[in-house]
Coordinates of C-alpha atoms and ligand atoms in Angstrom, one line a residue:
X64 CA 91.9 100.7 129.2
X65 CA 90.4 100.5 125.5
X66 CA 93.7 99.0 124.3
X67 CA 93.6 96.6 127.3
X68 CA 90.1 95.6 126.2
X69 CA 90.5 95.5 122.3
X70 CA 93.4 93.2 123.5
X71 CA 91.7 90.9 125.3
X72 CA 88.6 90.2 122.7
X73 CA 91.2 90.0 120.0
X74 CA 92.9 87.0 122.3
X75 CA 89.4 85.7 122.7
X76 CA 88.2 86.0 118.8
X77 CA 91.6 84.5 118.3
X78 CA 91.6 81.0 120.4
X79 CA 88.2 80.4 119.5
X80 CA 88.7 80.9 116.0
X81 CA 86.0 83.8 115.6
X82 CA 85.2 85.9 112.6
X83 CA 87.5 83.1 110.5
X84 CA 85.9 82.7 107.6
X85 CA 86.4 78.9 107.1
X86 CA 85.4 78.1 103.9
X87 CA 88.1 76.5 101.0
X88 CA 90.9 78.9 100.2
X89 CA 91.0 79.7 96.5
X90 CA 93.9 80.0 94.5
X91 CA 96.2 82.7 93.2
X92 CA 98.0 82.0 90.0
X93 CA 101.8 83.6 91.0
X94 CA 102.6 85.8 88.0
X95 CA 99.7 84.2 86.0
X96 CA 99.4 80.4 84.8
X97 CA 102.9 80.6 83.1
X98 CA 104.5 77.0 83.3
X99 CA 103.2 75.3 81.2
X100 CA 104.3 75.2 77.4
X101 CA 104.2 78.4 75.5
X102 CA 103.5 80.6 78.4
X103 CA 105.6 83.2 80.4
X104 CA 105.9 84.7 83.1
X105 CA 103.5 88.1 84.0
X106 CA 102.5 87.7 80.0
X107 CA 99.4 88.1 78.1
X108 CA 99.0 84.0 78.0
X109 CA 99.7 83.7 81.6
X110 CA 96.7 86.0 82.5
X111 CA 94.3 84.6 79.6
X112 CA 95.3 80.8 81.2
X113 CA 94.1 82.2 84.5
X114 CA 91.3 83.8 83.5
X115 CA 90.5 80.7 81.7
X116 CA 90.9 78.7 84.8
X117 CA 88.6 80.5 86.4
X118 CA 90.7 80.9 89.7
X119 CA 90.2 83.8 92.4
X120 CA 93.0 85.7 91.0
X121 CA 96.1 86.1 88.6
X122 CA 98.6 88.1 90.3
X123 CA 100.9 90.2 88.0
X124 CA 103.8 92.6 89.3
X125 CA 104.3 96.3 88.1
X126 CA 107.4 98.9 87.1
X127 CA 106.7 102.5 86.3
X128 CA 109.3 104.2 83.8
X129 CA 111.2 107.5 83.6
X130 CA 108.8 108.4 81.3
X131 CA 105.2 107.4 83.5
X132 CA 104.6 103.6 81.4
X133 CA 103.3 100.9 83.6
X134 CA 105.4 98.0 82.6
X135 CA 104.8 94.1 83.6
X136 CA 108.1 92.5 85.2
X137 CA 108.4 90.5 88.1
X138 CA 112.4 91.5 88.4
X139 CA 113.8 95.3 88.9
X140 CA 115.6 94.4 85.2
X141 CA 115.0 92.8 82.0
X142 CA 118.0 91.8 79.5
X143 CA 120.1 94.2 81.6
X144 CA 117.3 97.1 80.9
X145 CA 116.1 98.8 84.7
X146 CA 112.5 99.3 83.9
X147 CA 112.4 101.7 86.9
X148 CA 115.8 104.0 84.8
X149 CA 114.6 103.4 81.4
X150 CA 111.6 104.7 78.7
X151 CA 109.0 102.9 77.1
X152 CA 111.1 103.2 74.2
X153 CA 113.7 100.9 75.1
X154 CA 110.8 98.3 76.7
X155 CA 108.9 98.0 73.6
X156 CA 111.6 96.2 72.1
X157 CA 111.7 93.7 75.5
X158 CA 110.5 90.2 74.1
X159 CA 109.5 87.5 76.8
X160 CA 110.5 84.1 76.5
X161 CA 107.5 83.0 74.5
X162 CA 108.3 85.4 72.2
X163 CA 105.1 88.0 73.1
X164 CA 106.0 91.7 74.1
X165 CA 106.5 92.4 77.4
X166 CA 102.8 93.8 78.0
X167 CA 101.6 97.4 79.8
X168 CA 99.8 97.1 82.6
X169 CA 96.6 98.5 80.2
X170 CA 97.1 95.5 78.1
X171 CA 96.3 93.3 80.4
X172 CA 93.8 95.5 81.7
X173 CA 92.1 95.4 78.5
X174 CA 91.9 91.5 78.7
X175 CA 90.8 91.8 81.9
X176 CA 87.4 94.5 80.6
X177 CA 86.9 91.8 77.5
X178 CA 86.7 88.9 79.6
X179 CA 83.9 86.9 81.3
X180 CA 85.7 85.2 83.7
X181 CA 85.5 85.7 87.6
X182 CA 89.2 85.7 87.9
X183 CA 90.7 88.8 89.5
X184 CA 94.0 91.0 88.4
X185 CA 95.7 90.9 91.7
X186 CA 98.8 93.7 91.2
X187 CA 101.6 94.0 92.8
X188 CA 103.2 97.4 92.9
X189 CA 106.9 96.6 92.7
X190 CA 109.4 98.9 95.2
X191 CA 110.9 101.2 93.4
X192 CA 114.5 102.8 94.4
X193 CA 113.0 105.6 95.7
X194 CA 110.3 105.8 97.8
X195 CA 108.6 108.3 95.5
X196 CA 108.4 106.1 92.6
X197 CA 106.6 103.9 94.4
X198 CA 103.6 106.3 95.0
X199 CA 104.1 107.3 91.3
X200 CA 103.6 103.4 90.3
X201 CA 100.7 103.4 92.6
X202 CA 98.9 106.4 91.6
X203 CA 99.2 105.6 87.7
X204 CA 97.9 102.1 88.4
X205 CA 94.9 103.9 90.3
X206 CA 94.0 105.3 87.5
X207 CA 94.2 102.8 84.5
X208 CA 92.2 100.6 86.5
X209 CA 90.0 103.5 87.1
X210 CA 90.0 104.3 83.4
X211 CA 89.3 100.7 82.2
X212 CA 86.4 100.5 84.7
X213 CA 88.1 97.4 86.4
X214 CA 87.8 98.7 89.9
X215 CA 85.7 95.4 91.6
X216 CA 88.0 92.6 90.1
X217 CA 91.5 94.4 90.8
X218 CA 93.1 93.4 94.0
X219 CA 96.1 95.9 94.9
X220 CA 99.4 93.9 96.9
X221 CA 102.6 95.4 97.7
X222 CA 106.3 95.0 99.9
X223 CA 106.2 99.5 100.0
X224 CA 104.4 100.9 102.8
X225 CA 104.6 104.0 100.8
X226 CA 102.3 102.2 97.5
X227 CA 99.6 100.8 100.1
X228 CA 99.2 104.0 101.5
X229 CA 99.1 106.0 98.2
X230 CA 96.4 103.0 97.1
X231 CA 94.5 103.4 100.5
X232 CA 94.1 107.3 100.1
X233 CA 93.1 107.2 96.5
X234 CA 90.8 104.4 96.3
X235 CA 89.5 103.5 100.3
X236 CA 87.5 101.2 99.1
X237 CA 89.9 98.5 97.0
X238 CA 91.3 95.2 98.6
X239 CA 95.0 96.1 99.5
X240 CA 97.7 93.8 101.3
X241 CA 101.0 94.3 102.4
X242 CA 103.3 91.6 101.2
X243 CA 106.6 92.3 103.5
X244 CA 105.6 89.9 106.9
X245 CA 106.7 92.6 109.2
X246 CA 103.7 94.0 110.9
X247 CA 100.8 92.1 112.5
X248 CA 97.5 92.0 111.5
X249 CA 96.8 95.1 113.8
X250 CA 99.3 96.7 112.5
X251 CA 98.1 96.7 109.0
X252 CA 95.0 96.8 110.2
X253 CA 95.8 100.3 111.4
X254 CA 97.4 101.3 108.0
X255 CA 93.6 100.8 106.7
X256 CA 95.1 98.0 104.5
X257 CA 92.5 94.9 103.9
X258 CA 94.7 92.1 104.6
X259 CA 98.2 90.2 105.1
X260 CA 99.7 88.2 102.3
X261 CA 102.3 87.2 103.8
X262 CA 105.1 84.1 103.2
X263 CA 104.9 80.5 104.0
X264 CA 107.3 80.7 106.6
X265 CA 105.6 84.0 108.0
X266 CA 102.4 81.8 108.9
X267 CA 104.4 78.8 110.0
X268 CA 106.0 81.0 112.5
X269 CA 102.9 83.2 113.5
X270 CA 100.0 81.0 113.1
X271 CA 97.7 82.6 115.1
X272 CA 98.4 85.8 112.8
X273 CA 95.4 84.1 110.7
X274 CA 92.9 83.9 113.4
X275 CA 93.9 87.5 114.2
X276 CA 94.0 88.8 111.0
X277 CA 90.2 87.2 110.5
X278 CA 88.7 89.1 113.8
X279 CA 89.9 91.9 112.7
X280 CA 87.9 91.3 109.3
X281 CA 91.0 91.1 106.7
X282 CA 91.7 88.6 104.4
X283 CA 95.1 85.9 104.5
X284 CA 96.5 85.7 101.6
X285 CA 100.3 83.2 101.5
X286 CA 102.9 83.2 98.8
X287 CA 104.2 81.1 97.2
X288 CA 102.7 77.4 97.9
X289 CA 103.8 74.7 95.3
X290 CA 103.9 71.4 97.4
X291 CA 101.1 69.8 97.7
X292 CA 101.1 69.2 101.7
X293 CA 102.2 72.9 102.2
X294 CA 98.9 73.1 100.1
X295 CA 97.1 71.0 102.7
X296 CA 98.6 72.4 105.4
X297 CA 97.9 76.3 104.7
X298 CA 94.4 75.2 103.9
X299 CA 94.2 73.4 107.2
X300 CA 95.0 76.9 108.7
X301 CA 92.2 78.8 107.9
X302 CA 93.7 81.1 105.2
X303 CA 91.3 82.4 102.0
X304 CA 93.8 82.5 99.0
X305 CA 97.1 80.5 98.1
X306 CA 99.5 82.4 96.0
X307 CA 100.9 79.5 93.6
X308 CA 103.0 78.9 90.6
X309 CA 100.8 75.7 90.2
X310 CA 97.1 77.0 90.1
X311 CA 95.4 74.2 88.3
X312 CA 97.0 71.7 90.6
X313 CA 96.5 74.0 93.6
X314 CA 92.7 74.8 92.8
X315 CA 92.0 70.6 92.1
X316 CA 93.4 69.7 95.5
X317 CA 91.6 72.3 97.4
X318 CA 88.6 71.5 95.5
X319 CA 88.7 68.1 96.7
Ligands
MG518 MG1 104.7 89.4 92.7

């Protein structure tokens, strides 16, 4: 009977559009602000162009190495080097292709404590091989961003049900989304996650999965939007952040 109910009000929050937040989504620099000349990918200039933008977020992506380093990498390998398999030995030698080391996550985290900006980290714990390592990544992140007293401008994201759960139990009250489009809104909802962030073509199939997401009080979050009328469009639907390889661009049409 409570289901039944719960059900029915969610339907009704849903068509009506209630408890969306409609305001302007904001942006979500996609690994940083890293096309344009002399920037890289998940780098230290990618997150100081965001941060300079002034955005709602940079999003970076995490690894966590045999020996318990926190390194930044959006793929499971570098130069033929697992980051997952490896130690920080063999990364510190890792060059990105504007020449800067490939950063710890406490690099940028120290960026993050220095600077003024209202940009958030938004980090994505990677899926490791084994389930395991997942939670490991998870719990370490926990705690740099505990240690570098970060906690209110780090939002958590990941594909592992495993690292949103770790997240969830060891900090209840950070901003976590699962990334994978699988689950509804209740679903995660249930996990005690804080939103969806889900793909373009997730929402394009499920677009009453905003309006859901919304009653239930989470946040809709879609990755990643380049084109300007997919820009449009996802703004049109209600979401609150674009995830976006093109965050100036992004954040001047949604201004407008
Ligand atoms: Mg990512």
């Amino acid at each position: 009977m409570k289901r039944t109910i719960f059900l029915v009000l969610l339907t009704f929050c849903a068509v009506f559009n209630i408890g969306a937040q409609n305001i302007c989504p904001q942006t979500i620099a996609h690994r940083g602000d890293w096309m344009p000349e002399g920037s890289a990918e998940n780098s230290r200039t990618s997150l100081r162009r965001a941060l300079d933008l002034g955005i709602f977020g940079s999003e970076i992506d995490i690894w966590i190495t045999r020996d318990g380093h926190i390194m930044v990498n959006h793929d499971p390998t570098y130069e033929g080097i697992s980051l997952q398999d490896t130690t920080y030995a063999a990364c510190k030698k890792l060059r990105l292709e504007n020449g800067e080391k490939m950063p710890q996550l406490k690099d940028l985290l120290k960026i993050l404590k220095k600077s003024k900006s209202p940009t958030r980290l938004v980090v994505e714990v990677k899926s490791h091989r084994d389930p395991q390592r997942s939670r490991d990544c998870a719990t370490a992140a926990v705690a740099a961003i505990r240690k570098y007293g970060v906690e209110d401008r780090v939002l958590y994201i990941s594909f592992s049900i495993e690292a949103c759960e770790t997240i969830h139990q060891l900090a209840p009250t950070a901003d976590i989304a699962y990334l994978s489009g699988n689950r509804t809104p209740a679903e995660v909802h249930q996990m005690g996650l804080t939103g969806i962030d889900y793909n373009i073509k997730v929402f394009r199939k499920h677009p009453e999965w905003v309006a859901e997401a919304h009653a239930l009080g989470m946040n809709v979050n879609v990755w990643t939007v380049d084109k300007p009328d997919d820009i449009r469009a996802m703004r049109d639907l209600g979401v609150d952040y674009i995830t976006t390889n093109k965050p100036a661009l992004c954040d001047q049409l949604l201004q407008r």
